[in-house]
Coordinates of C-alpha atoms in Angstrom, one line a residue:
M1 CA 6.7 -74.8 27.5
N2 CA 6.9 -78.2 25.9
K3 CA 3.1 -78.6 25.9
F4 CA 2.8 -75.0 24.5
D5 CA 5.3 -75.7 21.8
K6 CA 3.3 -78.8 20.6
R7 CA 0.1 -76.8 20.6
L8 CA 1.8 -73.9 18.8
G9 CA 3.2 -76.3 16.2
S10 CA -0.3 -77.7 15.6
I11 CA -1.7 -74.1 15.2
L12 CA 1.0 -73.2 12.7
V13 CA 0.5 -76.4 10.7
K14 CA -3.3 -75.8 10.7
A15 CA -2.7 -72.2 9.4
R16 CA -0.3 -73.7 6.7
L17 CA 2.6 -71.6 7.8
I18 CA 4.8 -74.7 8.3
T19 CA 4.6 -78.3 7.3
Q20 CA 4.2 -81.2 9.7
E21 CA 7.8 -82.2 8.9
A22 CA 9.1 -78.7 9.7
M23 CA 7.1 -78.8 13.0
D24 CA 8.7 -82.2 14.0
D25 CA 12.2 -80.9 13.1
G26 CA 11.6 -77.7 15.1
L27 CA 10.3 -79.5 18.2
A28 CA 13.3 -81.8 18.1
A29 CA 15.8 -78.9 17.7
A30 CA 14.0 -77.0 20.5
E31 CA 14.3 -79.9 22.9
K32 CA 18.0 -80.5 22.0
D33 CA 19.1 -76.9 22.3
S34 CA 16.8 -76.0 25.3
K35 CA 15.0 -73.4 23.2
S36 CA 11.4 -72.6 22.4
L37 CA 9.8 -73.6 19.1
T38 CA 9.4 -69.9 18.2
E39 CA 13.1 -69.3 18.7
V40 CA 14.0 -72.2 16.5
L41 CA 11.6 -71.5 13.7
V42 CA 12.3 -67.7 13.7
G43 CA 16.0 -68.4 13.9
K44 CA 15.9 -70.6 10.9
K45 CA 13.6 -68.1 9.1
T46 CA 11.1 -70.9 8.6
V47 CA 8.3 -68.6 9.7
D48 CA 8.0 -64.9 10.5
E49 CA 7.7 -64.0 14.2
K50 CA 4.7 -61.6 13.5
A51 CA 2.9 -64.5 11.8
V52 CA 3.4 -66.7 14.9
I53 CA 2.0 -63.9 17.2
G54 CA -0.9 -63.4 14.8
C55 CA -1.8 -67.1 14.8
I56 CA -1.8 -67.3 18.6
A57 CA -3.9 -64.1 18.9
E58 CA -6.5 -65.4 16.4
E59 CA -6.7 -68.8 18.1
M60 CA -7.3 -67.2 21.6
N61 CA -9.3 -64.2 20.3
L62 CA -6.8 -61.8 22.0
P63 CA -5.2 -58.7 20.6
P64 CA -1.6 -58.9 19.5
I65 CA 1.0 -56.3 20.6
D66 CA 4.3 -55.0 19.1
L67 CA 6.4 -54.5 22.1
T68 CA 9.2 -52.7 20.2
K69 CA 6.8 -49.7 19.7
V70 CA 5.3 -49.5 23.2
E71 CA 6.6 -47.5 26.1
I72 CA 6.4 -49.7 29.2
D73 CA 4.5 -48.1 32.1
K74 CA 6.7 -47.8 35.2
A75 CA 3.7 -48.4 37.5
A76 CA 3.0 -51.7 35.8
M77 CA 6.6 -52.8 36.1
E78 CA 6.5 -52.2 39.9
L79 CA 3.8 -54.9 40.2
I80 CA 5.9 -57.7 38.8
P81 CA 9.6 -58.0 39.7
E82 CA 12.1 -58.8 36.9
D83 CA 12.8 -62.3 38.1
L84 CA 9.1 -63.1 38.2
A85 CA 8.6 -61.7 34.7
N86 CA 11.5 -63.9 33.4
Y87 CA 10.1 -67.0 35.2
Y88 CA 6.7 -66.6 33.7
T89 CA 7.8 -65.0 30.4
V90 CA 5.4 -62.1 30.7
L91 CA 5.8 -58.4 30.5
P92 CA 3.5 -55.9 32.3
V93 CA 2.7 -53.1 29.8
A94 CA 0.3 -50.7 31.4
K95 CA -1.8 -50.2 34.5
I96 CA -5.0 -48.2 34.6
G97 CA -6.9 -48.4 37.8
K98 CA -7.1 -52.1 38.7
A99 CA -6.6 -53.3 35.1
L100 CA -3.2 -54.6 34.1
T101 CA -2.3 -55.1 30.5
L102 CA 0.0 -58.1 30.3
A103 CA 2.0 -59.3 27.3
V104 CA 2.1 -63.1 27.3
A105 CA 3.7 -65.7 25.1
N106 CA 1.5 -68.6 26.3
P107 CA -2.1 -67.4 26.8
F108 CA -3.2 -71.0 27.1
D109 CA -1.5 -71.3 30.6
I110 CA -4.5 -70.3 32.8
L111 CA -2.6 -71.3 36.0
T112 CA 0.2 -68.8 35.3
L113 CA -2.3 -66.0 34.7
D114 CA -4.1 -66.9 38.0
D115 CA -0.8 -66.7 39.9
I116 CA 0.0 -63.3 38.4
K117 CA -3.5 -62.1 39.2
I118 CA -3.0 -63.0 42.8
V119 CA 0.5 -61.5 43.0
T120 CA -0.5 -58.2 41.4
G121 CA -4.1 -57.9 42.8
C122 CA -5.2 -56.7 39.4
E123 CA -7.6 -57.8 36.7
L124 CA -5.5 -59.0 33.8
L125 CA -5.9 -57.9 30.2
P126 CA -3.7 -60.3 28.3
V127 CA -2.2 -59.3 24.9
V128 CA -0.2 -61.7 22.8
S129 CA 3.5 -61.5 21.8
S130 CA 6.3 -64.1 21.3
D131 CA 8.6 -65.4 24.0
V132 CA 11.6 -64.0 22.0
T133 CA 10.2 -60.5 22.0
I134 CA 9.0 -60.6 25.6
K135 CA 12.5 -61.7 26.8
K136 CA 14.0 -58.7 24.9
G137 CA 11.3 -56.5 26.2
I138 CA 12.1 -57.5 29.8
Q139 CA 15.7 -56.8 29.3
R140 CA 15.0 -53.4 27.8
A141 CA 12.3 -52.4 30.3
Y142 CA 14.0 -53.5 33.6
N143 CA 17.5 -52.6 32.5
K144 CA 16.6 -49.5 30.5
A145 CA 19.9 -47.7 31.0
Q146 CA 22.0 -50.6 29.8
A147 CA 19.8 -51.3 26.8
Q148 CA 19.9 -47.7 25.7
M149 CA 23.7 -47.6 26.0
E150 CA 24.0 -50.7 23.9
E151 CA 21.7 -49.1 21.3
L152 CA 23.9 -46.0 21.3
F153 CA 27.1 -48.1 20.9
A154 CA 25.5 -49.9 17.9
K155 CA 24.4 -46.6 16.4
E156 CA 27.7 -44.8 16.9
G157 CA 29.9 -47.7 15.7
D158 CA 33.5 -46.4 15.7
A159 CA 32.5 -42.8 16.3
D160 CA 34.9 -42.7 19.3
K161 CA 37.8 -43.0 16.8
D162 CA 37.2 -39.2 16.2
L163 CA 38.5 -38.6 19.8
V164 CA 42.2 -38.8 20.5
L165 CA 43.5 -38.1 24.0
T166 CA 46.4 -35.7 23.7
E167 CA 49.7 -37.3 24.6
K168 CA 51.2 -36.5 28.0
K169 CA 54.6 -35.0 28.6
E170 CA 57.5 -37.3 29.2
E171 CA 57.6 -36.5 32.9
E172 CA 54.0 -37.8 33.1
A173 CA 54.6 -41.1 31.4
D174 CA 53.2 -43.2 34.3
A175 CA 49.7 -41.8 33.8
A176 CA 50.0 -42.3 30.1
A177 CA 50.9 -45.9 30.7
L178 CA 47.9 -46.4 32.9
A179 CA 45.7 -44.9 30.3
A180 CA 47.2 -47.3 27.6
E181 CA 46.4 -50.3 29.8
G182 CA 42.7 -49.4 29.8
E183 CA 42.4 -48.7 26.0
E184 CA 40.7 -52.0 25.3
A185 CA 38.1 -51.8 28.1
P186 CA 34.5 -51.1 27.2
V187 CA 34.5 -48.2 29.6
V188 CA 36.9 -46.3 27.3
K189 CA 34.4 -46.4 24.5
L190 CA 31.6 -45.4 26.9
V191 CA 33.5 -42.3 28.2
N192 CA 34.5 -41.3 24.7
L193 CA 30.9 -41.6 23.6
M194 CA 29.6 -39.4 26.4
I195 CA 32.2 -36.7 25.6
L196 CA 31.5 -36.9 21.8
Q197 CA 27.7 -36.5 22.5
A198 CA 28.3 -33.6 24.8
I199 CA 30.4 -31.8 22.1
R200 CA 27.8 -32.5 19.4
E201 CA 25.0 -31.0 21.6
G202 CA 27.1 -27.9 22.4
A203 CA 27.2 -28.8 26.1
S204 CA 29.4 -26.7 28.4
D205 CA 29.4 -29.3 31.2
I206 CA 28.9 -33.0 31.7
H207 CA 27.5 -34.1 35.1
I208 CA 27.9 -37.8 36.2
E209 CA 25.9 -38.3 39.4
P210 CA 25.5 -41.5 41.4
F211 CA 22.4 -42.2 43.4
E212 CA 21.3 -45.2 45.5
K213 CA 19.7 -47.1 42.6
H214 CA 20.8 -45.4 39.5
L215 CA 23.4 -43.3 37.8
R216 CA 22.4 -40.1 36.1
V217 CA 24.2 -38.3 33.3
R218 CA 23.2 -34.7 32.5
Y219 CA 24.6 -32.2 29.9
R220 CA 24.4 -28.5 30.5
V221 CA 23.3 -26.9 27.3
D222 CA 22.5 -23.2 27.0
G223 CA 22.8 -22.9 30.8
A224 CA 20.2 -25.6 31.6
C225 CA 20.9 -29.2 32.6
H226 CA 19.0 -32.0 30.8
E227 CA 19.2 -35.7 31.4
T228 CA 20.6 -38.0 28.7
V229 CA 20.9 -41.8 28.3
S230 CA 22.7 -43.0 31.5
P231 CA 24.9 -46.1 31.9
P232 CA 24.1 -48.8 34.5
L233 CA 25.0 -48.0 38.1
K234 CA 27.5 -50.9 38.2
M235 CA 29.7 -49.0 35.6
H236 CA 30.0 -45.9 37.8
S237 CA 33.3 -47.0 39.5
A238 CA 34.9 -47.9 36.1
I239 CA 33.8 -44.6 34.5
V240 CA 35.2 -42.5 37.4
S241 CA 38.5 -44.5 37.3
R242 CA 38.8 -43.9 33.5
I243 CA 38.2 -40.1 33.9
K244 CA 40.8 -40.0 36.7
I245 CA 43.4 -41.7 34.5
M246 CA 42.7 -39.2 31.7
S247 CA 43.0 -36.3 34.2
E248 CA 46.1 -37.7 35.9
M249 CA 44.4 -38.0 39.3
D250 CA 44.9 -40.4 42.1
I251 CA 42.7 -43.4 41.2
A252 CA 42.9 -44.9 44.7
E253 CA 41.7 -41.7 46.5
R254 CA 37.9 -41.7 46.8
R255 CA 37.4 -39.7 50.0
R256 CA 38.7 -36.3 49.0
P257 CA 37.8 -33.9 46.2
Q258 CA 40.1 -33.9 43.3
D259 CA 40.6 -31.5 40.3
G260 CA 42.3 -32.3 37.0
K261 CA 42.3 -31.6 33.3
F262 CA 42.9 -33.3 30.0
Q263 CA 42.9 -32.4 26.3
M264 CA 41.4 -34.3 23.4
K265 CA 41.5 -33.9 19.6
V266 CA 37.9 -34.2 18.4
Q267 CA 37.7 -34.4 14.6
G268 CA 40.8 -32.3 14.3
R269 CA 39.8 -29.7 16.9
Q270 CA 41.8 -29.3 20.1
I271 CA 39.4 -29.2 23.1
D272 CA 40.3 -28.7 26.8
F273 CA 38.4 -30.4 29.6
R274 CA 38.4 -29.4 33.3
V275 CA 37.5 -32.2 35.7
S276 CA 36.2 -31.9 39.3
I277 CA 35.5 -34.9 41.4
L278 CA 33.5 -34.6 44.7
P279 CA 32.8 -37.5 47.1
M280 CA 29.0 -37.9 47.6
I281 CA 26.9 -40.2 49.8
H282 CA 26.5 -42.8 47.1
G283 CA 29.9 -42.4 45.4
E284 CA 31.9 -39.8 43.5
K285 CA 30.2 -37.1 41.4
V286 CA 32.1 -36.0 38.3
V287 CA 31.7 -32.7 36.5
I288 CA 33.6 -32.2 33.3
R289 CA 33.7 -28.6 31.9
V290 CA 34.1 -28.5 28.1
L291 CA 36.3 -25.7 26.8
D292 CA 36.0 -25.6 23.0
T293 CA 38.3 -22.8 21.8
S294 CA 37.0 -23.1 18.3
A295 CA 33.5 -22.1 19.5
L296 CA 34.9 -19.0 21.3
A297 CA 34.0 -15.7 19.7
L298 CA 36.7 -13.3 21.0
S299 CA 35.0 -10.1 19.9
L300 CA 33.0 -7.7 22.0
D301 CA 30.7 -7.0 19.0
S302 CA 29.7 -10.7 18.9
L303 CA 28.7 -10.9 22.6
G304 CA 25.4 -9.1 22.0
F305 CA 25.8 -6.3 24.5
E306 CA 23.5 -3.3 24.5
E307 CA 24.7 -0.3 22.6
K308 CA 25.2 1.7 25.7
A309 CA 27.0 -1.1 27.6
L310 CA 29.3 -1.6 24.6
K311 CA 30.1 2.1 24.4
D312 CA 30.8 2.2 28.2
F313 CA 33.1 -0.9 28.0
R314 CA 35.1 0.4 25.0
K315 CA 35.5 3.8 26.6
A316 CA 36.9 2.1 29.7
L317 CA 39.3 0.0 27.5
A318 CA 40.7 3.2 26.1
S319 CA 41.8 4.4 29.5
P320 CA 45.6 4.6 30.0
Y321 CA 45.3 3.0 33.5
G322 CA 42.7 1.9 36.0
M323 CA 40.8 -1.3 36.9
I324 CA 37.9 -2.9 34.9
L325 CA 36.0 -5.5 36.8
V326 CA 33.5 -8.0 35.4
T327 CA 31.3 -9.6 38.0
G328 CA 28.7 -12.4 38.1
P329 CA 28.2 -16.0 39.2
T330 CA 30.1 -19.0 37.8
G331 CA 29.2 -19.7 34.2
S332 CA 28.0 -16.2 33.4
G333 CA 30.6 -15.7 30.7
K334 CA 32.9 -13.4 32.6
S335 CA 36.1 -15.1 31.3
T336 CA 34.9 -14.8 27.7
T337 CA 34.2 -11.1 28.2
L338 CA 37.7 -10.6 29.7
Y339 CA 39.4 -12.5 26.9
S340 CA 37.5 -10.4 24.4
A341 CA 38.6 -7.2 26.2
V342 CA 42.3 -8.4 26.1
K343 CA 41.8 -9.2 22.4
E344 CA 40.5 -5.7 21.9
V345 CA 43.5 -3.9 23.4
L346 CA 46.1 -6.4 22.0
N347 CA 48.8 -4.7 19.9
I348 CA 52.5 -5.0 19.2
E349 CA 53.4 -1.9 21.3
D350 CA 52.0 -3.1 24.6
N351 CA 53.1 -5.8 27.0
I352 CA 50.0 -7.8 28.1
T353 CA 50.3 -10.4 30.8
T354 CA 47.6 -12.6 32.4
V355 CA 47.5 -14.7 35.6
E356 CA 44.8 -17.4 35.5
D357 CA 43.7 -20.5 37.3
P358 CA 43.6 -22.3 35.0
V359 CA 44.5 -20.8 31.6
E360 CA 41.3 -21.6 29.8
Y361 CA 42.1 -20.3 26.3
Q362 CA 45.5 -19.6 24.9
L363 CA 45.9 -16.2 23.2
D364 CA 48.7 -15.6 20.7
G365 CA 50.7 -12.5 21.6
V366 CA 49.7 -12.6 25.3
N367 CA 51.9 -13.7 28.2
Q368 CA 49.8 -16.1 30.2
V369 CA 50.8 -17.4 33.7
P370 CA 49.0 -20.4 35.1
V371 CA 48.5 -20.4 38.9
S372 CA 49.9 -23.4 40.8
E373 CA 49.2 -23.5 44.5
K374 CA 51.4 -26.6 45.0
R375 CA 54.4 -24.7 43.7
G376 CA 53.6 -21.5 45.6
L377 CA 52.6 -19.6 42.5
T378 CA 49.5 -17.9 43.8
F379 CA 47.7 -15.0 42.3
A380 CA 49.4 -12.6 44.6
A381 CA 52.9 -14.1 44.1
A382 CA 52.4 -14.1 40.3
L383 CA 51.2 -10.5 40.3
R384 CA 54.2 -9.2 42.3
S385 CA 56.5 -10.8 39.7
I386 CA 54.4 -9.6 36.8
L387 CA 54.7 -6.0 37.9
R388 CA 58.5 -6.3 37.7
Q389 CA 58.0 -7.5 34.1
D390 CA 57.2 -4.0 32.7
P391 CA 53.5 -4.8 31.9
D392 CA 51.1 -2.3 30.3
T393 CA 48.0 -4.4 30.7
V394 CA 47.4 -7.1 33.4
M395 CA 44.5 -9.6 33.5
I396 CA 43.8 -11.4 36.8
G397 CA 41.6 -14.4 36.3
E398 CA 39.8 -13.9 39.6
I399 CA 40.3 -11.7 42.8
R400 CA 39.9 -14.1 45.7
D401 CA 41.7 -12.5 48.7
R402 CA 42.9 -9.3 50.3
E403 CA 46.5 -9.6 49.1
T404 CA 45.5 -10.0 45.5
I405 CA 43.1 -7.0 45.5
E406 CA 45.6 -4.8 47.2
I407 CA 48.2 -5.5 44.6
A408 CA 45.6 -5.0 41.8
V409 CA 44.5 -1.6 43.2
K410 CA 48.1 -0.5 43.5
A411 CA 48.8 -1.6 39.9
A412 CA 45.8 0.3 38.7
L413 CA 46.9 3.4 40.5
T414 CA 50.5 3.3 39.1
G415 CA 49.8 3.4 35.4
H416 CA 48.6 -0.1 34.6
L417 CA 45.3 -1.2 33.0
V418 CA 44.0 -4.1 35.1
F419 CA 41.2 -6.5 34.1
S420 CA 39.7 -9.0 36.6
T421 CA 36.6 -10.7 37.9
L422 CA 34.7 -10.9 41.2
H423 CA 31.8 -13.0 42.4
T424 CA 29.1 -10.4 43.2
N425 CA 25.4 -10.0 42.3
D426 CA 25.6 -6.6 40.5
A427 CA 27.9 -3.8 39.7
P428 CA 27.1 -1.5 42.8
S429 CA 27.6 -4.4 45.3
T430 CA 31.1 -4.9 43.9
V431 CA 32.2 -1.7 45.6
T432 CA 31.1 -2.8 49.0
R433 CA 32.6 -6.2 48.4
M434 CA 36.0 -4.6 47.7
V435 CA 35.7 -2.5 50.9
D436 CA 34.9 -5.7 52.8
M437 CA 38.1 -7.2 51.4
G438 CA 40.2 -4.4 53.0
V439 CA 40.4 -1.7 50.3
E440 CA 39.7 1.9 51.5
A441 CA 36.5 3.3 49.9
F442 CA 38.3 6.3 48.4
L443 CA 40.9 3.9 46.8
V444 CA 38.1 1.9 45.2
G445 CA 36.8 5.0 43.5
A446 CA 40.2 6.3 42.5
A447 CA 41.4 3.0 41.1
T448 CA 38.3 1.7 39.3
V449 CA 37.3 2.8 35.8
L450 CA 34.3 0.5 35.2
I451 CA 32.4 -2.3 36.9
A452 CA 30.3 -4.6 34.8
A453 CA 27.9 -7.2 36.0
Q454 CA 27.1 -10.1 33.6
R455 CA 24.5 -12.8 33.1
L456 CA 23.8 -15.2 30.2
G457 CA 20.2 -15.4 29.1
R458 CA 18.6 -18.1 26.9
K459 CA 17.2 -17.1 23.5
V460 CA 13.7 -18.3 22.6
C461 CA 13.8 -20.7 19.6
S462 CA 13.0 -18.8 16.4
E463 CA 11.3 -21.9 15.0
C464 CA 8.7 -22.4 17.7
K465 CA 8.3 -19.2 19.7
E466 CA 4.8 -17.9 19.9
P467 CA 3.3 -14.5 20.9
V468 CA 1.8 -14.2 24.4
D469 CA -0.4 -11.6 26.0
V470 CA 1.0 -10.3 29.3
P471 CA -1.2 -7.9 31.3
E472 CA 0.2 -4.4 31.8
P473 CA 0.2 -4.6 35.6
A474 CA 2.5 -7.7 35.3
L475 CA 4.9 -5.9 33.0
L476 CA 5.0 -2.9 35.4
E477 CA 5.6 -5.2 38.3
A478 CA 8.5 -6.8 36.4
G479 CA 10.1 -3.4 35.9
C480 CA 8.9 -2.1 32.6
S481 CA 8.2 1.6 32.2
P482 CA 4.5 2.6 31.4
D483 CA 5.6 3.4 27.8
Q484 CA 7.2 0.0 27.4
A485 CA 4.2 -1.9 29.0
K486 CA 1.7 -0.2 26.7
G487 CA 1.2 -2.4 23.6
A488 CA 4.2 -4.6 24.4
K489 CA 4.7 -7.7 22.2
L490 CA 6.2 -10.6 24.1
F491 CA 7.0 -14.2 23.1
R492 CA 7.0 -17.4 25.1
A493 CA 9.1 -20.6 24.8
K494 CA 7.0 -23.4 23.4
G495 CA 9.4 -26.2 22.6
C496 CA 10.1 -28.2 19.4
S497 CA 12.4 -30.9 18.1
R498 CA 15.1 -28.3 17.2
C499 CA 15.4 -26.8 20.7
A500 CA 15.7 -27.6 24.4
G501 CA 12.4 -26.6 26.0
G502 CA 11.8 -23.7 23.7
Y503 CA 15.2 -22.1 24.0
K504 CA 18.2 -22.3 21.7
G505 CA 21.4 -20.4 22.1
R506 CA 22.4 -17.7 24.7
F507 CA 23.2 -14.1 24.8
A508 CA 25.0 -11.8 27.3
L509 CA 23.3 -9.3 29.5
L510 CA 25.7 -6.6 30.7
E511 CA 25.1 -4.0 33.4
T512 CA 27.9 -1.3 33.1
M513 CA 28.7 1.2 35.8
P514 CA 31.4 3.7 34.7
L515 CA 32.8 5.5 37.7
N516 CA 32.4 9.3 37.1
E517 CA 33.0 12.1 39.6
E518 CA 29.5 11.9 41.2
L519 CA 29.8 8.1 41.8
R520 CA 33.3 8.4 43.2
R521 CA 32.1 11.1 45.6
V522 CA 29.2 8.8 46.8
I523 CA 31.6 5.8 47.2
S524 CA 34.1 7.8 49.2
T525 CA 31.5 8.7 51.8
G526 CA 31.1 5.0 52.6
A527 CA 27.7 4.6 50.9
N528 CA 26.1 1.1 50.9
A529 CA 25.3 -0.8 47.7
L530 CA 21.7 0.4 47.5
E531 CA 22.7 4.1 47.7
I532 CA 25.4 3.5 45.1
K533 CA 22.9 1.8 42.8
R534 CA 20.4 4.7 43.1
E535 CA 23.2 7.2 42.1
A536 CA 24.3 4.9 39.2
I537 CA 20.7 4.8 37.9
K538 CA 20.6 8.6 38.1
Q539 CA 23.8 8.5 35.9
Q540 CA 21.8 6.6 33.3
M541 CA 23.1 3.1 34.2
L542 CA 21.1 0.3 32.6
T543 CA 20.5 -2.5 35.2
L544 CA 20.5 -6.2 34.4
R545 CA 16.7 -6.3 34.8
Q546 CA 16.3 -3.3 32.4
V547 CA 18.7 -4.9 29.8
G548 CA 16.8 -8.2 30.1
L549 CA 13.4 -6.6 29.7
A550 CA 14.7 -4.7 26.6
N551 CA 15.6 -8.0 25.0
A552 CA 12.3 -9.6 26.0
L553 CA 10.5 -6.7 24.3
R554 CA 12.5 -7.3 21.1
G555 CA 11.5 -10.9 21.1
K556 CA 14.9 -12.2 21.8
T557 CA 14.0 -14.0 25.1
S558 CA 10.9 -14.5 27.3
L559 CA 9.8 -12.6 30.3
E560 CA 10.0 -15.7 32.4
E561 CA 13.7 -16.1 31.5
V562 CA 14.4 -12.4 32.4
V563 CA 12.7 -12.7 35.8
A564 CA 14.5 -16.0 36.5
I565 CA 18.1 -14.6 35.9
T566 CA 17.8 -11.0 37.1
M567 CA 16.8 -9.3 40.4
E568 CA 14.2 -6.6 40.4
D569 CA 15.4 -3.0 40.8
K570 CA 14.7 -1.5 44.2

């Protein structure tokens, strides 16, 4: 490097970018501080770094490169390890066939280039940069996650001041003290930044997943996970410990699953977080569910149900007693629908009580009971006590066992309006699920007023969606009627800077099956789910697939999305 610095100094003097005196002073400072001449001259602002690169490029008749605007090719990086790149002060940029584009600071060093040619087995295409920029480029390319996190920290500044962890109760002072001890650690700022970004993007969940060689962070936005800037793998343990402290978990326990929760004030808004930690082969995976009450629209009208579904649902809510069940997978919006139903029937004259695990959203005027398995307060135990509390309406967060469903059915048969959820694929299969759990078929029919199956579909982005021609046979196969398929206008998700892969926002698809006399008769005979579904369709039930197709034909979503989230009708 000393020889190169002297040659570089001569080139700069020849180009009249510096004086001979400045060169001599620079060389002396470089030797004293163990730096390169470029570092010294650029640091003192004696010369511009781009001018240095330009002079070397012109001298050697090689193209210059701006590494800050180039995406480094992963295949090229695999040819030269990080320690070798640092040793030679070179950065592999791109590989096409047997040609390797290589950024070099000293193109005069033929021996180094020969060594790299032997190591990589490629023909070299040298491009010129400075040693300062190449060192930064190596750090950014080989430690991409860390460099991106540092950039985010610099960009966000004190953004994490907007987040304030809600104070713990007095009986939980030990966890609060542990959290206070970690307040100054960089990991605190990192976790806060991850949470703040998730809220800004409207994410419902944060996934922190350890793998053998990297850590992956993903946000679930509009039902789909997408990867974001991830911290270095070495920070995984500290991140998990910080989240455990916030959630009042056992920090030392790393072999068993743990669940917890915490609250934060984000720019004045109170937001709840549910945390689940699961041991994996390469460490603990963390999933944080974001429950933003300010974003909750507690109105049936705002959920986007079909007119018939909304009419069926409201008719069921007007019943003096009976059971209303909302079914679907986790994350399908069942809880939001139930809360909206409770809000719909809420009045000063009725006593409304809920039993939930956990209480996701607090409703003013509603008596809400949180389940606690450790204290023996199960769904069944809470229900037995609630029925002695003179309730008019009871909401059960989820029916999980035989005891709970038996009490719920009895409550529905003895003058109470009961809301609850079950995990089933559609409305008809809910009947057979209840029978499997031990309820007599005739009791299912007698106690149940309405069964609704729900899914959340993604809306196509209004800014970038574009028309697409779908052949009539494909539409008929998807479930469209001949009249719908004829002249149908559909849209596809294209993708732009304002959306995630062509979709932005979600809407609810609801399949409602009101139990009339005909359906109750079929259920009481012990019919299977397919037979019940056929009878329900005869009674004008709109299936999930039919509701999805109707929204696709309106241009609200795409046919691909409908097919992905709903089953075909048999």
